[in-house]
Tab-separated table of C-alpha atoms in Angstrom:
chain	number	residue	atom	x	y	z
A	175	MET	CA	-46.751	100.135	160.177
A	176	SER	CA	-47.140	103.289	162.278
A	177	PHE	CA	-50.409	104.974	163.179
A	178	SER	CA	-49.782	107.592	160.507
A	179	ASP	CA	-49.595	104.752	157.978
A	180	PHE	CA	-52.880	103.414	159.326
A	181	TRP	CA	-54.455	106.814	158.679
A	182	LYS	CA	-53.062	106.711	155.132
A	183	PHE	CA	-54.672	103.268	154.795
A	184	ILE	CA	-58.053	104.808	155.684
A	185	GLN	CA	-57.464	107.610	153.205
A	186	GLY	CA	-56.507	105.060	150.580
A	187	LYS	CA	-59.767	103.174	151.038
A	188	MET	CA	-61.806	106.372	150.879
A	189	LEU	CA	-59.894	108.421	148.315
A	190	GLY	CA	-58.302	105.795	146.126
A	191	GLY	CA	-54.749	106.289	147.377
A	192	LYS	CA	-52.065	103.809	148.298
A	193	THR	CA	-53.202	100.691	150.185
A	194	TYR	CA	-51.576	99.334	153.330
A	195	GLN	CA	-51.761	96.030	155.136
A	196	VAL	CA	-53.075	96.500	158.670
A	197	THR	CA	-52.014	94.137	161.427
A	198	SER	CA	-53.582	93.537	164.831
A	199	SER	CA	-50.861	95.638	166.504
A	200	ASP	CA	-51.809	98.583	164.281
A	201	LEU	CA	-55.421	98.256	165.364
A	202	ASP	CA	-54.346	98.198	169.008
A	203	GLU	CA	-52.401	101.407	168.423
A	204	TYR	CA	-55.452	102.932	166.763
A	205	VAL	CA	-57.646	102.059	169.756
A	206	LYS	CA	-55.142	103.564	172.195
A	207	THR	CA	-54.881	106.723	170.096
A	208	SER	CA	-58.677	106.990	169.905
A	209	LYS	CA	-58.830	106.881	173.707
A	210	LYS	CA	-56.235	109.658	173.879
A	211	TRP	CA	-58.346	111.723	171.475
A	212	ASN	CA	-61.321	111.207	173.791
A	213	GLU	CA	-59.263	112.386	176.770
A	214	LEU	CA	-58.160	115.458	174.844
A	215	SER	CA	-61.745	116.257	173.870
A	216	GLN	CA	-62.816	116.227	177.520
A	217	TYR	CA	-59.874	118.444	178.423
A	218	LYS	CA	-60.474	120.827	175.515
A	219	PHE	CA	-64.171	121.121	176.349
A	220	ALA	CA	-63.400	122.112	179.945
A	221	VAL	CA	-60.567	124.513	179.106
A	222	HIS	CA	-62.371	126.237	176.240
A	223	THR	CA	-65.453	126.633	178.404
A	224	GLY	CA	-63.285	128.546	180.877
A	225	ILE	CA	-61.602	130.535	178.104
A	226	ASN	CA	-64.978	131.597	176.689
A	227	ILE	CA	-66.199	132.709	180.120
A	228	ILE	CA	-63.126	134.881	180.713
A	229	ALA	CA	-62.991	136.202	177.145
A	230	ASN	CA	-66.722	137.028	177.061
A	231	ALA	CA	-66.389	138.941	180.314
A	232	LEU	CA	-63.302	140.876	179.187
A	233	SER	CA	-64.775	141.695	175.784
A	234	SER	CA	-67.713	143.393	177.513
A	235	CYS	CA	-65.320	145.785	179.283
A	236	GLU	CA	-64.610	149.236	177.953
A	237	ILE	CA	-60.945	150.175	177.616
A	238	ARG	CA	-60.915	153.825	178.620
A	239	THR	CA	-58.087	156.213	177.673
A	240	PHE	CA	-56.962	159.282	179.629
A	241	ARG	CA	-54.660	162.224	179.060
A	242	ASP	CA	-53.736	164.600	181.885
A	243	TRP	CA	-56.399	162.921	184.057
A	244	LYS	CA	-59.107	163.718	181.482
A	245	GLU	CA	-60.894	160.962	179.584
A	246	ILE	CA	-60.398	161.160	175.814
A	247	ARG	CA	-61.550	159.075	172.847
A	248	GLU	CA	-59.000	159.129	170.070
A	249	SER	CA	-57.141	156.545	167.952
A	250	GLN	CA	-56.050	154.374	170.919
A	251	TYR	CA	-59.630	154.197	172.163
A	252	TYR	CA	-60.929	153.201	168.726
A	253	THR	CA	-58.195	150.594	168.237
A	254	TRP	CA	-58.892	148.757	171.491
A	255	ASN	CA	-62.680	149.092	171.603
A	256	TYR	CA	-63.590	148.672	167.950
A	257	GLN	CA	-60.913	147.582	165.455
A	258	PRO	CA	-57.483	146.353	166.578
A	259	ASN	CA	-56.711	145.243	163.014
A	260	GLN	CA	-58.356	144.924	159.609
A	261	ASN	CA	-59.469	141.309	160.076
A	262	GLU	CA	-60.668	141.295	163.691
A	263	ASN	CA	-63.022	143.427	165.715
A	264	SER	CA	-62.310	144.062	169.388
A	265	ASN	CA	-64.366	141.070	170.619
A	266	GLN	CA	-62.599	138.638	168.298
A	267	PHE	CA	-59.230	140.109	169.214
A	268	ILE	CA	-59.849	139.747	172.970
A	269	HIS	CA	-61.002	136.139	172.527
A	270	HIS	CA	-57.863	135.424	170.479
A	271	LEU	CA	-55.655	137.096	173.086
A	272	VAL	CA	-57.190	135.279	176.062
A	273	GLU	CA	-57.016	131.913	174.289
A	274	ASN	CA	-53.301	132.320	173.545
A	275	LEU	CA	-52.613	133.636	177.039
A	276	ILE	CA	-54.242	130.663	178.787
A	277	LEU	CA	-53.221	127.872	176.398
A	278	ASN	CA	-49.623	129.089	175.915
A	279	ASN	CA	-49.183	130.904	179.236
A	280	GLU	CA	-48.145	133.977	177.246
A	281	CYS	CA	-49.224	136.090	174.284
A	282	LEU	CA	-47.200	138.299	171.943
A	283	VAL	CA	-48.844	141.263	170.200
A	284	ILE	CA	-46.994	143.368	167.641
A	285	GLN	CA	-48.017	146.638	166.024
A	286	THR	CA	-47.555	147.237	162.320
A	287	ARG	CA	-46.562	150.535	160.740
A	288	ARG	CA	-50.218	151.070	159.882
A	289	GLY	CA	-51.097	150.753	163.564
A	290	ASP	CA	-52.763	147.319	163.443
A	291	LEU	CA	-52.372	145.089	166.497
A	292	LEU	CA	-51.568	141.512	165.460
A	293	ILE	CA	-51.365	138.462	167.716
A	294	ALA	CA	-48.360	136.258	166.950
A	295	ASP	CA	-49.151	132.574	166.441
A	296	THR	CA	-45.548	131.381	166.597
A	297	TYR	CA	-42.245	133.059	167.442
A	298	THR	CA	-38.796	132.470	168.882
A	299	HIS	CA	-38.210	134.190	172.216
A	300	GLU	CA	-34.567	134.958	173.025
A	301	HIS	CA	-34.032	135.779	176.702
A	302	TYR	CA	-31.283	138.092	177.940
A	303	ALA	CA	-30.282	139.096	181.469
A	304	MET	CA	-28.716	142.535	180.835
A	305	TYR	CA	-30.390	143.491	177.555
A	306	GLN	CA	-33.873	143.532	176.073
A	307	ASP	CA	-35.369	140.208	175.067
A	308	VAL	CA	-35.706	139.668	171.326
A	309	PHE	CA	-38.463	137.971	169.304
A	310	ARG	CA	-37.556	136.383	165.964
A	311	ASP	CA	-39.462	134.447	163.290
A	312	VAL	CA	-42.732	136.087	164.340
A	313	THR	CA	-45.558	134.536	162.315
A	314	VAL	CA	-49.152	135.783	162.173
A	315	GLY	CA	-52.256	134.552	160.384
A	316	GLN	CA	-51.907	130.821	161.021
A	317	SER	CA	-55.242	129.007	161.147
A	318	THR	CA	-56.138	126.740	164.078
A	319	ASP	CA	-59.593	125.703	162.825
A	320	GLY	CA	-58.744	124.248	159.426
A	321	MET	CA	-59.510	127.392	157.410
A	322	VAL	CA	-57.335	128.323	154.443
A	323	THR	CA	-55.023	131.188	155.387
A	324	SER	CA	-51.874	132.886	154.137
A	325	PRO	CA	-49.601	133.229	157.175
A	326	TYR	CA	-46.862	135.847	157.150
A	327	THR	CA	-43.491	135.676	158.918
A	328	PHE	CA	-41.847	139.011	159.662
A	329	PRO	CA	-38.214	139.120	158.463
A	330	GLN	CA	-37.133	141.576	161.159
A	331	LYS	CA	-36.619	140.973	164.856
A	332	PHE	CA	-38.653	142.724	167.551
A	333	LYS	CA	-37.258	144.053	170.813
A	334	MET	CA	-39.267	143.753	174.023
A	335	SER	CA	-39.830	147.517	174.141
A	336	ASN	CA	-41.513	147.431	170.719
A	337	VAL	CA	-44.101	144.741	171.458
A	338	LEU	CA	-46.858	143.947	173.924
A	339	PHE	CA	-45.940	140.752	175.738
A	340	TYR	CA	-48.421	139.333	178.237
A	341	ARG	CA	-47.388	136.513	180.557
A	342	LEU	CA	-49.901	134.780	182.786
A	343	SER	CA	-47.701	133.264	185.501
A	344	ASN	CA	-44.502	131.356	186.118
A	345	GLU	CA	-46.277	128.009	185.771
A	346	ASN	CA	-47.634	126.710	182.493
A	347	VAL	CA	-51.348	126.378	183.157
A	348	GLN	CA	-51.978	124.084	180.210
A	349	LYS	CA	-49.231	121.649	181.266
A	350	LEU	CA	-50.589	121.448	184.807
A	351	LEU	CA	-54.129	120.915	183.572
A	352	MET	CA	-53.108	118.206	181.103
A	353	GLU	CA	-51.370	116.249	183.866
A	354	LEU	CA	-54.341	116.666	186.177
A	355	VAL	CA	-57.023	115.837	183.642
A	356	ALA	CA	-55.091	112.763	182.435
A	357	GLU	CA	-55.631	111.182	185.856
A	358	TYR	CA	-59.357	111.886	185.772
A	359	CYS	CA	-59.629	110.594	182.202
A	360	GLY	CA	-58.285	107.237	183.413
A	361	LEU	CA	-61.043	107.143	185.997
A	362	MET	CA	-63.542	108.207	183.347
A	363	GLU	CA	-62.552	105.276	181.147
A	364	VAL	CA	-63.179	102.848	184.015
A	365	ALA	CA	-66.537	104.464	184.771
A	366	VAL	CA	-67.631	104.313	181.114
A	367	ASP	CA	-66.646	100.635	180.859
A	368	LYS	CA	-68.650	99.928	184.004
A	369	PHE	CA	-71.592	101.848	182.555
A	370	ILE	CA	-71.509	99.885	179.303
A	371	LYS	CA	-71.127	96.507	181.008
A	372	SER	CA	-73.925	97.197	183.469
A	373	GLY	CA	-76.463	97.437	180.662
A	374	GLY	CA	-74.978	94.849	178.354
A	375	GLU	CA	-76.720	91.746	177.046
A	376	ARG	CA	-76.206	88.547	179.061
A	377	GLY	CA	-77.347	85.027	178.317
A	378	ILE	CA	-76.557	81.313	178.355
A	379	LEU	CA	-75.903	79.318	175.168
A	380	THR	CA	-76.674	75.593	175.525
A	381	ILE	CA	-75.197	73.244	172.910
A	382	ASP	CA	-76.306	69.621	172.538
A	383	ALA	CA	-73.455	67.107	172.484
A	384	MET	CA	-74.754	65.657	169.202
A	385	SER	CA	-74.322	69.065	167.516
A	386	THR	CA	-70.605	68.484	167.126
A	387	THR	CA	-71.241	65.669	164.637
A	388	ALA	CA	-74.188	67.167	162.749
A	389	ASN	CA	-74.139	68.037	159.040
A	390	TYR	CA	-73.941	71.805	158.413
A	391	GLY	CA	-73.669	71.813	154.652
A	392	THR	CA	-70.737	73.007	152.571
A	393	LYS	CA	-68.693	76.182	152.176
A	394	PRO	CA	-68.608	78.219	148.929
A	395	ASP	CA	-65.475	76.306	147.935
A	396	GLY	CA	-67.290	72.986	148.317
A	397	THR	CA	-65.618	71.798	151.515
A	398	PRO	CA	-67.880	70.703	154.392
A	399	ARG	CA	-68.738	73.190	157.137
A	400	THR	CA	-67.625	71.883	160.509
A	401	PHE	CA	-68.993	72.487	163.991
A	402	ASN	CA	-66.071	74.807	164.732
A	403	ASP	CA	-66.905	76.931	161.677
A	404	ILE	CA	-70.507	77.294	162.807
A	405	TYR	CA	-69.540	77.958	166.427
A	406	THR	CA	-66.987	80.654	165.466
A	407	GLU	CA	-69.409	82.413	163.108
A	408	LEU	CA	-72.183	82.300	165.686
A	409	LEU	CA	-70.131	83.914	168.474
A	410	ASN	CA	-68.056	86.363	166.445
A	411	LYS	CA	-70.664	87.628	163.995
A	412	GLN	CA	-74.263	86.577	164.549
A	413	PHE	CA	-74.389	87.183	168.308
A	414	LYS	CA	-72.451	90.436	167.901
A	415	ASP	CA	-74.930	91.758	165.330
A	416	TYR	CA	-77.832	90.497	167.439
A	417	PHE	CA	-76.659	92.355	170.578
A	418	LYS	CA	-76.079	95.610	168.659
A	419	SER	CA	-79.500	95.642	166.977
A	420	SER	CA	-82.554	97.151	168.638
A	421	THR	CA	-84.793	94.573	166.908
A	422	ALA	CA	-83.333	91.363	165.505
A	423	VAL	CA	-83.893	87.632	164.977
A	424	LEU	CA	-81.159	85.118	165.807
A	425	PRO	CA	-81.371	81.871	163.751
A	426	LEU	CA	-79.888	78.845	165.523
A	427	PHE	CA	-79.110	75.315	164.295
A	428	LYS	CA	-80.718	72.309	165.875
A	429	GLY	CA	-79.012	71.530	169.171
A	430	PHE	CA	-78.279	75.222	169.964
A	431	HIS	CA	-80.451	76.989	172.548
A	432	TYR	CA	-79.990	80.568	173.859
A	433	ASP	CA	-81.613	81.859	177.059
A	434	GLN	CA	-81.471	85.586	177.769
A	435	LYS	CA	-80.497	86.424	181.343
A	436	THR	CA	-82.768	89.209	182.592
A	437	SER	CA	-81.578	89.541	186.178
A	438	GLU	CA	-82.212	92.864	187.920
A	439	ALA	CA	-78.496	93.017	188.649
A	440	LEU	CA	-77.819	93.488	184.938
A	441	LYS	CA	-80.050	96.531	184.564
A	442	ARG	CA	-78.251	99.845	184.228
A	443	SER	CA	-78.749	101.844	187.399
A	444	THR	CA	-78.335	105.523	188.216
A	445	SER	CA	-75.140	104.606	190.077
A	446	GLU	CA	-73.209	103.915	186.869
A	447	ILE	CA	-74.573	107.073	185.232
A	448	LYS	CA	-73.615	109.125	188.271
A	449	ASP	CA	-70.079	107.705	188.225
A	450	VAL	CA	-69.562	109.093	184.713
A	451	SER	CA	-71.191	112.471	185.394
A	452	ASP	CA	-69.315	112.918	188.691
A	453	ILE	CA	-65.916	112.484	187.057
A	454	ASP	CA	-66.931	114.848	184.250
A	455	ASP	CA	-67.908	117.412	186.901
A	456	LYS	CA	-64.578	116.917	188.669
A	457	ILE	CA	-62.689	117.729	185.472
A	458	LEU	CA	-64.713	120.927	185.069
A	459	GLU	CA	-64.156	121.832	188.719
A	460	LYS	CA	-60.386	121.382	188.566
A	461	VAL	CA	-60.101	123.432	185.389
A	462	ALA	CA	-62.323	126.103	186.975
A	463	GLN	CA	-60.157	126.233	190.096
A	464	THR	CA	-57.010	126.578	187.999
A	465	LEU	CA	-58.520	129.449	185.989
A	466	MET	CA	-59.956	131.032	189.186
A	467	ILE	CA	-63.536	130.632	187.930
A	468	PRO	CA	-66.317	129.609	190.342
A	469	PRO	CA	-67.073	125.951	189.464
A	470	GLN	CA	-70.822	126.665	189.556
A	471	ILE	CA	-70.420	129.067	186.620
A	472	MET	CA	-68.430	126.487	184.652
A	473	LYS	CA	-71.195	123.915	185.173
A	474	GLY	CA	-73.999	126.366	184.389
A	475	ASP	CA	-75.568	126.544	187.851
A	476	VAL	CA	-77.840	129.581	188.250
A	477	ALA	CA	-78.133	129.762	192.033
A	478	ASP	CA	-76.724	132.951	193.599
A	479	VAL	CA	-75.430	134.243	190.267
A	480	SER	CA	-74.767	137.720	191.660
A	481	GLN	CA	-72.244	136.550	194.263
A	482	LEU	CA	-70.656	134.077	191.848
A	483	THR	CA	-70.190	136.844	189.294
A	484	LYS	CA	-68.471	139.011	191.898
A	485	ASN	CA	-66.111	136.143	192.723
A	486	LEU	CA	-65.435	135.602	189.020
A	487	LEU	CA	-64.678	139.296	188.592
A	488	THR	CA	-62.391	139.443	191.637
A	489	PHE	CA	-60.356	136.291	191.131
A	490	GLY	CA	-60.722	135.326	187.465
A	491	ILE	CA	-61.158	138.507	185.416
A	492	SER	CA	-59.460	141.368	187.278
A	493	PRO	CA	-56.002	139.686	187.461
A	494	ILE	CA	-55.948	139.101	183.680
A	495	ALA	CA	-57.301	142.602	183.059
A	496	SER	CA	-54.512	143.944	185.263
A	497	ILE	CA	-51.871	142.030	183.249
A	498	ILE	CA	-53.170	143.519	179.979
A	499	GLU	CA	-53.650	147.000	181.434
A	500	THR	CA	-50.193	147.168	183.023
A	501	GLU	CA	-48.374	145.999	179.892
A	502	ASN	CA	-50.322	148.420	177.681
A	503	ASN	CA	-49.568	151.358	179.955
A	504	ARG	CA	-45.852	150.728	180.395
A	505	LYS	CA	-45.314	150.222	176.650
A	506	SER	CA	-47.717	152.842	175.245
A	507	TYR	CA	-47.432	155.606	177.860
A	508	GLY	CA	-44.342	154.930	179.949
A	509	GLU	CA	-43.789	157.366	182.820
A	510	ALA	CA	-46.642	159.542	181.500
A	511	VAL	CA	-48.949	157.333	183.583
A	512	LEU	CA	-47.682	159.267	186.616
A	513	THR	CA	-49.065	162.498	185.165
A	514	GLY	CA	-52.468	161.117	184.195
A	515	SER	CA	-52.021	159.584	180.720
A	516	PHE	CA	-52.986	155.910	180.715
A	517	GLN	CA	-55.432	153.154	179.768
A	518	LYS	CA	-57.957	151.641	182.158
A	519	ILE	CA	-59.992	148.468	181.618
A	520	ASP	CA	-63.416	149.198	183.102
A	521	THR	CA	-64.547	145.846	184.525
A	522	SER	CA	-67.646	147.391	186.086
A	523	ARG	CA	-69.441	146.727	182.779
A	524	ILE	CA	-69.392	142.990	183.529
A	525	ILE	CA	-71.940	143.220	186.342
A	526	HIS	CA	-75.364	144.254	185.044
A	527	MET	CA	-77.405	146.205	187.563
A	528	THR	CA	-81.194	146.052	187.655
A	529	PRO	CA	-83.106	149.363	187.413
A	530	GLN	CA	-83.850	149.150	191.146
A	531	GLU	CA	-80.186	148.588	192.027
A	532	LEU	CA	-79.077	151.355	189.689
A	533	ALA	CA	-81.650	153.791	191.099
A	534	THR	CA	-80.380	153.289	194.655
A	535	ALA	CA	-76.719	153.469	193.662
A	536	SER	CA	-77.133	156.498	191.371
A	537	ASP	CA	-79.014	158.448	194.044
A	538	LYS	CA	-76.101	158.065	196.458
A	539	MET	CA	-73.420	158.660	193.828
A	540	ILE	CA	-75.101	161.820	192.512
A	541	SER	CA	-75.787	163.220	195.968
A	542	CYS	CA	-72.103	162.991	196.919
A	543	GLY	CA	-70.949	164.452	193.591
A	544	ALA	CA	-69.259	161.301	192.265
A	545	TRP	CA	-71.546	160.777	189.238
A	546	ASN	CA	-73.354	163.136	186.896
A	547	ILE	CA	-76.467	162.375	184.818
A	548	ASP	CA	-74.450	161.200	181.811
A	549	ASP	CA	-72.549	158.777	184.049
A	550	VAL	CA	-75.844	157.275	185.218
A	551	ARG	CA	-77.137	156.962	181.653
A	552	VAL	CA	-73.975	155.132	180.581
A	553	LYS	CA	-74.293	152.720	183.525
A	554	ALA	CA	-77.885	152.050	182.475
A	555	GLY	CA	-76.797	151.310	178.897
A	556	ASP	CA	-78.181	154.550	177.446
A	557	VAL	CA	-76.388	157.109	175.306
A	558	PRO	CA	-75.052	160.138	177.229
A	559	LEU	CA	-76.784	163.437	176.484
A	560	MET	CA	-73.462	165.283	176.195
A	561	THR	CA	-74.950	168.597	177.349
A	562	GLU	CA	-73.546	171.128	179.770
A	563	TRP	CA	-76.133	170.421	182.460
A	564	SER	CA	-76.036	166.589	182.088
A	565	GLN	CA	-72.288	166.647	182.716
A	566	ARG	CA	-72.519	168.927	185.728
A	567	HIS	CA	-71.750	167.410	189.142
A	568	VAL	CA	-74.008	168.343	192.051
A	569	MET	CA	-73.976	167.654	195.786
A	570	THR	CA	-76.614	167.769	198.478
A	571	LYS	CA	-76.351	170.228	201.355
A	572	ASN	CA	-75.859	167.344	203.748
A	573	TYR	CA	-72.190	167.272	202.717
A	574	ALA	CA	-69.755	169.893	204.014
A	575	ASP	CA	-66.045	170.583	203.807
A	576	ILE	CA	-64.280	168.718	206.607
A	577	THR	CA	-62.303	171.819	207.568
A	578	ASP	CA	-65.563	173.741	208.028
A	579	VAL	CA	-66.915	170.943	210.236
A	580	ILE	CA	-63.753	170.991	212.378
A	581	ALA	CA	-63.847	174.788	212.671
A	582	THR	CA	-67.482	174.677	213.742
A	583	LYS	CA	-66.740	172.047	216.391
A	584	GLU	CA	-63.800	174.070	217.724
A	585	GLY	CA	-65.955	177.203	217.871
A	586	GLU	CA	-68.622	175.362	219.881
A	587	LYS	CA	-66.005	174.170	222.375
A	588	ASN	CA	-64.558	177.663	222.858
A	589	ALA	CA	-67.946	179.328	223.196
């Protein structure tokens, strides 16, 4: 019987379905599969922690739209910053996109006639050397969390020019991580076994020689109970229940004596606990390094958060933002990007500045004419005033045109 049959056996016991006979080999297969599930859970925890960090950071960014070098807020801005489709807001959509991009190494987004952006769950990608790639059997709306959905498969094919197709790299990140984490999960299993054994119950069972010939009564069928029956029941059931219970009494027949071994060597030490936690940290660190996330952020360390956030932005967020931004611009704007019509993912929103930091930065940026008052209010999280004077750029008299400075210097030399 296969493992799937074993699962049906469990369902049969619980739900009244068909019954199956389970052999010892089936149980061994079940144990091995359970261990694999445990390995996958450790891997999924680490990977989804990284996905949430990247997705949370990207979802806090504003996707700005420009036309002829002037910032505008029209349908494209609303689609990407508020409602990409009827069933997802922008935050949910970005999380969905990042998850597919990291787990599958690529993500396909199609646009419906109504203008909704939909992330494809499954599709067939046909590659061509001299022509556009084609996507067939594109299916959207499939559930990955057990919810009831009604997926839809588009009957038509989609050319590469008509879709947004994001690809992370040439290497499948998930495949590399699975191979790497599998090695650490083997070490984790050894460490957990060591941890369990280090705190396990130990003792010595002394049996009198006369016990083998004693009378132990009869079985329910009337046959006499032998020493072997008593011995097997004692070791396989009574001792097992006794060791598992926090408080218990162990009845013994005459001639049986149990002494608990309470040596210091059997006490669980911090060494075994550290072995387990160290391997768990290593899994998080390797996943973090693969996703270009500072390991301290993955593990929740709070020391030097400012510098860690800058590293996260530089190596983990900006490259993915660039992939999304570049694909959006080449498909939605084409060569118009050269004349000032494009999208820009503003990653500066990720780093939150304190009022003191913002005051120093805004003073310099206003004095050189780079920011106006509305720009400062937006950086501080306030609503822009949208008045003529709040959008006016000013500059201190300390700044001068470089040609005027050169002319003045030349005049001083010639004087």
